[in-house]
Coordinates of C-alpha atoms and ligand atoms in Angstrom, one line a residue:
M1 CA 0.0 0.0 0.0
D2 CA 1.2 3.5 -0.8
E3 CA 2.0 6.0 1.9
K4 CA -0.9 8.1 3.0
R5 CA -0.5 11.9 3.2
I6 CA -1.9 13.6 6.3
L7 CA -2.1 17.3 7.0
L8 CA -2.0 18.0 10.7
V9 CA -3.1 21.4 11.9
E10 CA -2.3 22.1 15.5
D11 CA -1.0 25.3 17.1
D12 CA 0.4 23.6 20.2
S13 CA 3.9 22.6 19.2
S14 CA 4.4 19.7 21.7
Q15 CA 0.9 18.2 21.0
S16 CA 1.6 18.5 17.2
A17 CA 5.1 16.9 17.5
M18 CA 3.6 14.0 19.6
L19 CA 0.8 13.2 17.2
A20 CA 3.1 13.6 14.1
L21 CA 5.5 11.1 15.7
E22 CA 2.8 8.6 16.5
L23 CA 1.4 8.8 12.9
K24 CA 4.8 8.5 11.3
R25 CA 5.6 5.4 13.4
R26 CA 2.5 3.9 11.8
G27 CA 3.6 4.6 8.2
Y28 CA 1.8 7.9 7.5
R29 CA 3.5 10.8 5.9
V30 CA 2.7 13.9 8.0
D31 CA 2.9 17.6 7.1
A32 CA 2.2 20.0 9.9
E33 CA 0.8 23.5 10.0
K34 CA 0.1 25.8 13.0
S35 CA -2.5 28.2 11.7
A36 CA -5.7 28.2 9.7
P37 CA -4.4 30.5 6.9
A38 CA -1.3 28.4 6.5
A39 CA -3.4 25.2 6.3
V40 CA -5.9 26.7 3.9
A41 CA -3.0 27.7 1.6
R42 CA -1.7 24.1 1.7
V43 CA -5.0 22.4 0.9
E44 CA -5.5 24.8 -2.0
K45 CA -2.3 23.5 -3.6
E46 CA -1.8 19.9 -2.4
I47 CA -4.0 16.9 -2.1
F48 CA -4.1 15.0 1.2
D49 CA -5.6 11.6 2.0
A50 CA -7.0 13.1 5.2
V51 CA -6.7 16.3 7.3
I52 CA -6.6 16.5 11.1
T53 CA -7.3 19.9 12.6
D54 CA -7.6 21.3 16.1
L55 CA -10.7 23.5 16.3
R56 CA -9.1 26.3 18.3
L57 CA -6.0 27.6 16.5
G58 CA -3.9 30.6 17.3
A59 CA -4.8 32.2 14.0
G60 CA -8.2 31.4 12.6
D61 CA -10.0 28.2 13.5
G62 CA -10.7 24.6 12.4
L63 CA -13.9 25.5 10.7
Q64 CA -12.0 27.6 8.1
V65 CA -9.8 24.5 7.5
I66 CA -12.9 22.3 7.0
A67 CA -14.4 24.8 4.6
A68 CA -11.2 25.0 2.5
V69 CA -10.9 21.2 2.3
K70 CA -14.6 20.9 1.3
A71 CA -14.1 23.5 -1.4
S72 CA -10.8 22.2 -2.9
Q73 CA -10.9 18.5 -2.3
P74 CA -14.4 17.5 -1.1
E75 CA -13.5 13.7 -1.0
T76 CA -10.8 14.3 1.7
G77 CA -12.0 13.6 5.2
V78 CA -11.4 16.0 8.0
L79 CA -10.9 14.8 11.6
V80 CA -11.4 17.5 14.2
I81 CA -9.8 17.7 17.6
T82 CA -11.7 19.6 20.2
G83 CA -11.0 20.7 23.7
H84 CA -12.7 19.0 26.6
G85 CA -16.4 19.7 27.0
S86 CA -16.8 21.8 23.8
I87 CA -19.6 19.6 22.4
D88 CA -21.2 22.6 20.6
T89 CA -18.2 23.3 18.6
A90 CA -17.8 19.6 17.7
V91 CA -21.4 19.7 16.4
A92 CA -20.6 22.8 14.4
A93 CA -17.6 21.0 12.9
M94 CA -19.6 17.9 12.0
K95 CA -22.3 20.2 10.4
A96 CA -19.6 21.9 8.4
G97 CA -18.6 18.6 7.0
A98 CA -16.0 17.0 9.3
F99 CA -15.9 13.2 9.1
D100 CA -15.3 12.7 12.8
Y101 CA -14.2 14.4 16.0
L102 CA -12.0 13.4 18.9
T103 CA -11.7 15.1 22.2
K104 CA -8.5 15.9 24.0
P105 CA -6.4 14.3 25.2
V106 CA -6.2 12.4 21.9
E107 CA -5.5 8.7 22.1
P108 CA -3.2 7.8 19.1
E109 CA -4.9 4.5 18.6
E110 CA -8.3 6.2 18.4
L111 CA -6.9 8.8 16.0
V112 CA -5.5 6.1 13.7
L113 CA -8.7 4.1 13.7
S114 CA -10.7 7.2 12.7
L115 CA -8.1 8.1 10.0
R116 CA -8.4 4.6 8.5
K117 CA -12.2 4.9 8.5
S118 CA -12.1 8.2 6.8
I119 CA -9.8 7.1 4.0
E120 CA -11.9 3.9 3.6
H121 CA -15.0 6.0 3.3
R122 CA -13.4 8.2 0.7
D123 CA -12.4 5.2 -1.4
L124 CA -15.9 3.7 -1.2
V125 CA -17.6 6.9 -2.3
G126 CA -15.2 7.1 -5.3
E127 CA -15.9 3.6 -6.2
V128 CA -19.7 4.0 -6.0
R129 CA -19.4 7.1 -8.3
R130 CA -17.3 5.2 -10.8
L131 CA -19.7 2.2 -10.8
R132 CA -22.7 4.5 -11.2
A133 CA -21.1 6.2 -14.2
E134 CA -20.4 2.8 -15.8
V135 CA -24.0 1.7 -15.3
R136 CA -25.2 5.0 -16.7
E137 CA -23.2 4.5 -19.9
G138 CA -24.7 1.1 -20.2
R139 CA -28.3 2.1 -20.3
G140 CA -28.4 5.8 -20.4
F141 CA -29.6 8.3 -22.9
S142 CA -27.3 7.2 -25.7
K143 CA -29.1 3.9 -25.8
I144 CA -32.4 5.4 -26.9
V145 CA -32.7 4.8 -30.7
S146 CA -34.3 8.0 -32.1
T147 CA -34.1 8.1 -35.9
S148 CA -37.7 9.3 -36.4
G149 CA -38.7 12.9 -35.9
A150 CA -41.2 11.9 -33.3
M151 CA -38.5 10.2 -31.1
R152 CA -36.1 13.1 -31.6
K153 CA -38.8 15.3 -30.2
V154 CA -39.2 13.0 -27.2
L155 CA -35.4 13.2 -26.7
D156 CA -35.7 16.9 -26.8
L157 CA -38.4 16.9 -24.1
I158 CA -36.3 14.6 -22.0
T159 CA -33.4 17.0 -22.1
K160 CA -35.6 20.0 -21.3
V161 CA -37.5 18.4 -18.4
A162 CA -34.4 16.7 -16.9
G163 CA -33.1 20.1 -15.8
T164 CA -36.2 20.8 -13.7
D165 CA -37.9 19.1 -10.9
A166 CA -41.3 19.1 -12.6
T167 CA -43.6 16.1 -12.4
V168 CA -43.7 14.2 -15.6
L169 CA -46.4 12.1 -17.1
I170 CA -45.3 9.6 -19.8
T171 CA -48.0 8.1 -22.0
G172 CA -47.7 5.5 -24.6
E173 CA -48.8 2.0 -25.5
S174 CA -47.3 -1.0 -23.9
G175 CA -43.7 -1.6 -24.9
T176 CA -43.1 1.9 -26.4
G177 CA -40.2 2.6 -24.0
K178 CA -41.9 4.5 -21.1
E179 CA -39.6 3.1 -18.5
L180 CA -36.5 3.8 -20.7
V181 CA -37.6 7.4 -21.0
A182 CA -38.2 7.7 -17.3
R183 CA -34.7 6.4 -16.6
A184 CA -33.2 8.8 -19.1
I185 CA -34.9 11.7 -17.4
H186 CA -33.3 10.6 -14.1
E187 CA -29.9 9.9 -15.6
N188 CA -29.8 13.3 -17.2
S189 CA -31.0 15.2 -14.1
A190 CA -29.1 16.7 -11.2
R191 CA -30.6 13.8 -9.2
R192 CA -28.6 11.2 -11.1
D193 CA -26.5 10.2 -8.1
G194 CA -29.7 9.6 -6.1
S195 CA -31.8 6.4 -6.6
F196 CA -34.2 5.7 -9.4
V197 CA -37.0 3.7 -7.7
A198 CA -39.6 2.1 -9.9
L199 CA -43.0 0.8 -8.7
N200 CA -45.8 -0.8 -10.8
C201 CA -49.0 0.6 -9.2
G202 CA -51.0 -2.1 -11.0
A203 CA -49.3 -5.0 -9.3
L204 CA -50.4 -4.4 -5.7
P205 CA -53.7 -4.1 -3.8
E206 CA -54.4 -0.7 -2.3
G207 CA -53.2 -1.4 1.3
L208 CA -49.9 -2.9 0.2
L209 CA -49.3 -0.2 -2.3
E210 CA -49.8 2.4 0.4
S211 CA -47.3 0.9 2.7
E212 CA -44.9 0.3 -0.1
L213 CA -45.1 3.9 -1.1
F214 CA -45.3 5.7 2.2
G215 CA -43.8 3.1 4.6
H216 CA -45.4 1.9 7.9
V217 CA -44.7 1.7 11.5
K218 CA -44.5 -1.4 13.6
G219 CA -47.9 -2.8 14.6
S220 CA -49.8 -0.7 12.1
F221 CA -51.3 -3.8 10.6
T222 CA -51.0 -7.6 11.0
G223 CA -47.6 -8.6 9.8
A224 CA -46.1 -5.1 10.2
D225 CA -43.4 -6.4 12.7
R226 CA -41.0 -3.5 12.1
N227 CA -40.8 0.1 10.9
K228 CA -40.4 0.3 7.2
R229 CA -39.4 3.3 5.0
G230 CA -41.5 3.8 2.0
L231 CA -40.3 4.3 -1.6
F232 CA -41.0 8.0 -1.4
E233 CA -38.4 8.2 1.3
E234 CA -36.0 5.9 -0.5
A235 CA -36.3 8.0 -3.7
S236 CA -35.7 11.2 -1.8
G237 CA -33.1 13.2 -3.7
G238 CA -33.7 10.8 -6.6
T239 CA -36.6 9.8 -8.9
L240 CA -39.7 7.8 -8.1
F241 CA -41.2 6.1 -11.2
L242 CA -44.8 5.3 -10.8
D243 CA -45.8 2.9 -13.6
E244 CA -49.4 2.2 -14.4
I245 CA -50.6 5.1 -12.4
S246 CA -54.1 4.7 -13.8
E247 CA -54.4 1.5 -11.6
T248 CA -54.4 3.4 -8.3
T249 CA -57.6 3.7 -6.2
P250 CA -59.2 7.0 -5.4
G251 CA -58.1 6.6 -1.7
L252 CA -54.5 6.3 -2.8
Q253 CA -54.8 9.1 -5.3
V254 CA -55.7 11.5 -2.5
K255 CA -52.5 10.5 -0.7
L256 CA -50.4 10.8 -3.8
L257 CA -51.8 14.3 -4.4
R258 CA -50.9 15.3 -0.9
A259 CA -47.4 14.0 -1.3
L260 CA -46.9 15.9 -4.5
Q261 CA -48.4 19.1 -3.3
E262 CA -47.0 19.3 0.2
G263 CA -43.8 17.3 -0.2
E264 CA -44.9 15.4 2.8
I265 CA -46.1 11.9 3.5
R266 CA -47.4 10.0 6.4
R267 CA -46.3 6.4 7.1
V268 CA -49.1 4.0 7.6
G269 CA -50.0 4.0 11.3
D270 CA -48.1 7.2 12.0
N271 CA -49.4 10.7 12.3
H272 CA -46.1 12.5 12.0
P273 CA -45.5 14.0 8.5
V274 CA -42.2 13.1 6.9
K275 CA -40.6 15.5 4.4
V276 CA -39.8 13.9 1.1
S277 CA -38.0 15.3 -2.0
A278 CA -38.5 12.6 -4.6
R279 CA -39.1 13.7 -8.1
V280 CA -42.1 11.8 -9.5
V281 CA -42.3 10.5 -13.0
A282 CA -45.6 8.6 -13.7
A283 CA -46.5 6.5 -16.7
T284 CA -49.6 5.0 -18.1
N285 CA -50.6 3.0 -21.2
R286 CA -54.3 4.0 -20.6
D287 CA -56.2 7.1 -21.7
L288 CA -56.0 8.9 -18.4
K289 CA -58.2 11.7 -19.5
K290 CA -61.0 9.2 -20.2
H291 CA -60.4 7.7 -16.7
V292 CA -61.0 11.2 -15.4
A293 CA -64.2 11.7 -17.4
D294 CA -65.4 8.3 -16.1
G295 CA -64.7 9.3 -12.5
K296 CA -62.0 6.7 -12.1
F297 CA -59.2 9.1 -11.7
R298 CA -59.1 12.3 -9.7
D299 CA -58.9 15.3 -12.0
D300 CA -56.8 17.3 -9.5
L301 CA -54.2 14.5 -9.4
Y302 CA -54.3 14.3 -13.2
Y303 CA -53.6 18.0 -13.7
R304 CA -50.8 17.8 -11.1
L305 CA -49.2 14.9 -12.8
K306 CA -49.3 16.2 -16.3
V307 CA -47.4 19.4 -15.6
F308 CA -45.0 18.1 -18.2
P309 CA -46.5 15.4 -20.5
I310 CA -44.4 13.2 -22.8
E311 CA -46.2 11.1 -25.3
I312 CA -44.4 8.2 -27.0
P313 CA -46.0 7.3 -30.3
P314 CA -46.5 3.6 -31.1
L315 CA -43.9 2.0 -33.3
R316 CA -46.2 1.6 -36.3
E317 CA -46.3 5.4 -36.5
R318 CA -42.6 5.8 -36.7
V319 CA -41.4 3.2 -39.2
E320 CA -38.1 5.0 -39.5
D321 CA -37.1 3.6 -36.1
V322 CA -37.8 0.0 -36.9
M323 CA -34.6 -1.0 -38.7
P324 CA -32.3 1.1 -36.5
L325 CA -33.9 -0.6 -33.4
A326 CA -33.8 -4.1 -35.0
E327 CA -30.1 -3.6 -35.8
A328 CA -29.3 -2.4 -32.3
F329 CA -31.1 -5.4 -30.8
L330 CA -29.4 -7.8 -33.2
K331 CA -26.0 -6.4 -32.2
K332 CA -26.8 -6.7 -28.5
A333 CA -28.2 -10.2 -28.8
R334 CA -25.4 -11.6 -31.0
V335 CA -22.7 -10.4 -28.7
R336 CA -24.5 -12.1 -25.9
A337 CA -25.1 -15.4 -27.8
G338 CA -22.0 -15.4 -29.9
S339 CA -24.1 -15.9 -33.0
P340 CA -22.9 -15.3 -36.5
A341 CA -26.1 -13.5 -37.6
A342 CA -25.1 -10.0 -38.3
K343 CA -27.5 -8.5 -40.8
F344 CA -31.1 -8.7 -42.0
S345 CA -31.9 -9.8 -45.5
P346 CA -33.8 -7.3 -47.6
A347 CA -36.9 -9.4 -47.4
A348 CA -36.6 -9.6 -43.6
A349 CA -36.2 -5.8 -43.4
K350 CA -39.3 -5.4 -45.6
A351 CA -41.3 -7.6 -43.4
L352 CA -40.1 -5.9 -40.2
E353 CA -41.1 -2.5 -41.6
A354 CA -44.5 -3.6 -42.8
Y355 CA -45.6 -5.2 -39.6
S356 CA -47.9 -3.3 -37.3
W357 CA -46.1 -4.0 -33.9
P358 CA -49.0 -4.1 -31.5
G359 CA -46.4 -4.9 -28.8
N360 CA -44.2 -2.1 -30.0
V361 CA -40.5 -2.0 -29.3
R362 CA -40.6 -4.8 -26.8
E363 CA -42.2 -7.1 -29.4
L364 CA -39.5 -6.1 -31.9
E365 CA -36.8 -6.9 -29.4
H366 CA -38.2 -10.3 -28.7
A367 CA -38.7 -11.0 -32.4
V368 CA -35.1 -10.1 -33.2
E369 CA -33.8 -12.3 -30.4
R370 CA -35.8 -15.2 -31.7
A371 CA -34.8 -14.6 -35.3
M372 CA -31.2 -14.6 -34.4
I373 CA -31.5 -18.0 -32.8
M374 CA -33.3 -19.3 -35.9
A375 CA -30.7 -17.9 -38.3
T376 CA -28.1 -20.4 -39.4
G377 CA -25.7 -18.0 -41.3
P378 CA -24.6 -14.4 -41.2
L379 CA -27.9 -13.2 -42.6
V380 CA -31.3 -13.1 -40.8
G381 CA -33.9 -14.1 -43.4
A382 CA -37.7 -13.4 -43.5
D383 CA -38.2 -17.1 -42.7
D384 CA -36.3 -16.7 -39.4
L385 CA -38.9 -14.2 -38.2
P386 CA -42.1 -15.2 -36.3
P387 CA -44.7 -16.2 -38.9
E388 CA -47.1 -13.3 -38.3
I389 CA -44.3 -10.9 -39.0
A390 CA -42.9 -12.8 -42.0
A391 CA -46.4 -12.6 -43.5
A392 CA -46.6 -8.8 -43.0
P393 CA -45.8 -7.5 -46.5
A394 CA -48.8 -9.4 -47.8
A395 CA -51.0 -7.8 -45.1
K396 CA -53.4 -5.0 -45.6
P397 CA -52.3 -1.3 -45.8
K398 CA -51.5 0.3 -42.5
A399 CA -54.5 2.5 -42.2
A400 CA -56.9 -0.4 -42.4
R401 CA -55.4 -2.1 -39.4
K402 CA -57.1 -2.1 -36.1
P403 CA -55.3 0.0 -33.4
A404 CA -53.3 -2.1 -31.1
K405 CA -54.5 -3.1 -27.6
A406 CA -52.6 -1.1 -25.0
R407 CA -52.3 -3.8 -22.4
R408 CA -49.6 -6.3 -21.8
Ligands
ATP501 N1 -36.2 4.0 -28.5 C1 -35.7 2.9 -28.0 N2 -34.4 2.6 -28.2 C2 -33.9 1.5 -27.6 N3 -34.6 0.6 -26.9 C3 -35.9 0.8 -26.7 C4 -36.5 2.0 -27.2 N4 -37.8 2.0 -26.8 C5 -38.0 0.9 -26.1 N5 -36.8 0.2 -26.0 C6 -36.6 -1.2 -25.3 O1 -37.9 -1.9 -25.4 C7 -38.2 -2.5 -24.2 C8 -39.5 -2.1 -23.7 O2 -39.4 -0.7 -23.2 P1 -40.0 -0.3 -21.8 O3 -40.0 -1.4 -20.8 O4 -39.4 1.0 -21.4 O5 -41.5 -0.1 -22.3 P2 -42.8 0.4 -21.5 O6 -43.4 1.5 -22.3 O7 -42.4 0.7 -20.1 O8 -43.7 -0.9 -21.6 P3 -45.0 -1.3 -20.6 O9 -46.1 -0.4 -20.8 O10 -45.3 -2.7 -21.1 O11 -44.4 -1.3 -19.2 C9 -37.0 -2.3 -23.3 O12 -36.1 -3.4 -23.4 C10 -36.4 -1.0 -23.8 O13 -35.0 -1.0 -23.5
MG502 MG1 -43.0 -0.3 -18.3

């Protein structure tokens, strides 16, 4: 392991010498400063693995050192040393961003333990950031195929809304890419380092959905044997994706509205409001306006959700996207399967473009995966496609086709 660099800021010479000696004996490289201005000048020019500072210094104080470290090298942990009984100042130091504090007289063992933790913490934070960036590249914005004008418009809307905290309502038939768009909004927003939490509102009965969203306290219902945080809290600072929002009951809709309007929720069985700051993106493959007209969906919640609507057109209305999507899926699938199939024959391409895709992009993805398995050579032929798709060029003109059912 390489030598760790520590900056020690302490105005008492004998204390400073003692600590520096203890740290050097344990393999740390120590630089010492006696005043806040001198320490600030150092951290503006050099990077340390950790900074140890006394709070009360002859010139200036430890809070100035913390501020300078946070500004110039925010990953670096600061350990604060406080005089006996000055808890208030220790609290102020922690608030200012110190990693830990130790009270005088400082035990070298304790100091080293805290130092190790601080460096470990910094390394972990860096690793999480790198991993998140990798994941982001894998499924982020760049992965949305958008050759058609309609999809380029969708991309444009994603970029615009990502910079705000507005609630978004994504509509589109099943398999059009609603979840993909929701993720892209999150990944392109300032909340990208927070969590993206997805919930299918159609998959749970009302009671469970409520406790899933808002959490519950122990004993609030049979089986609630511990306190549980809800997804609104888990997504605080991030994005909460509410899929199939049309499937919520009126009772739950009231609670959702309150959460959106007041930024507050109540856990099931608890009267204390909890502040939440999740950004909500909702999606539906239903005609929500019709649900409102039919009295199945609250109009106030509807208007609140559709502050920023994004409509994804069905695939049959953007034929320009079919081949770019098919090629992207083929490339992805063949890498995974090690298949020789690399291209579609002209007949296969014709069939793919003529088909009506009631299951939209998801259906296309599955069809391509299947065709790749069927193909024996480098070319995917029309015969390798599922029969209903292979027969598509012979089918009726598009306008005569029945609109697709919007349910999975
Ligand atoms: N424009 C696109 N570019 C690349 N891949 C896409 C695109 N649109 C959809 N997909 C892919 O198609 C599949 C279906 O997309 P997604 O799950 O986002 O659809 P959905 O609208 O949420 O469907 P449902 O209503 O059934 O939940 C996913 O694998 C997604 O990655
Ligand atoms: Mg979905």
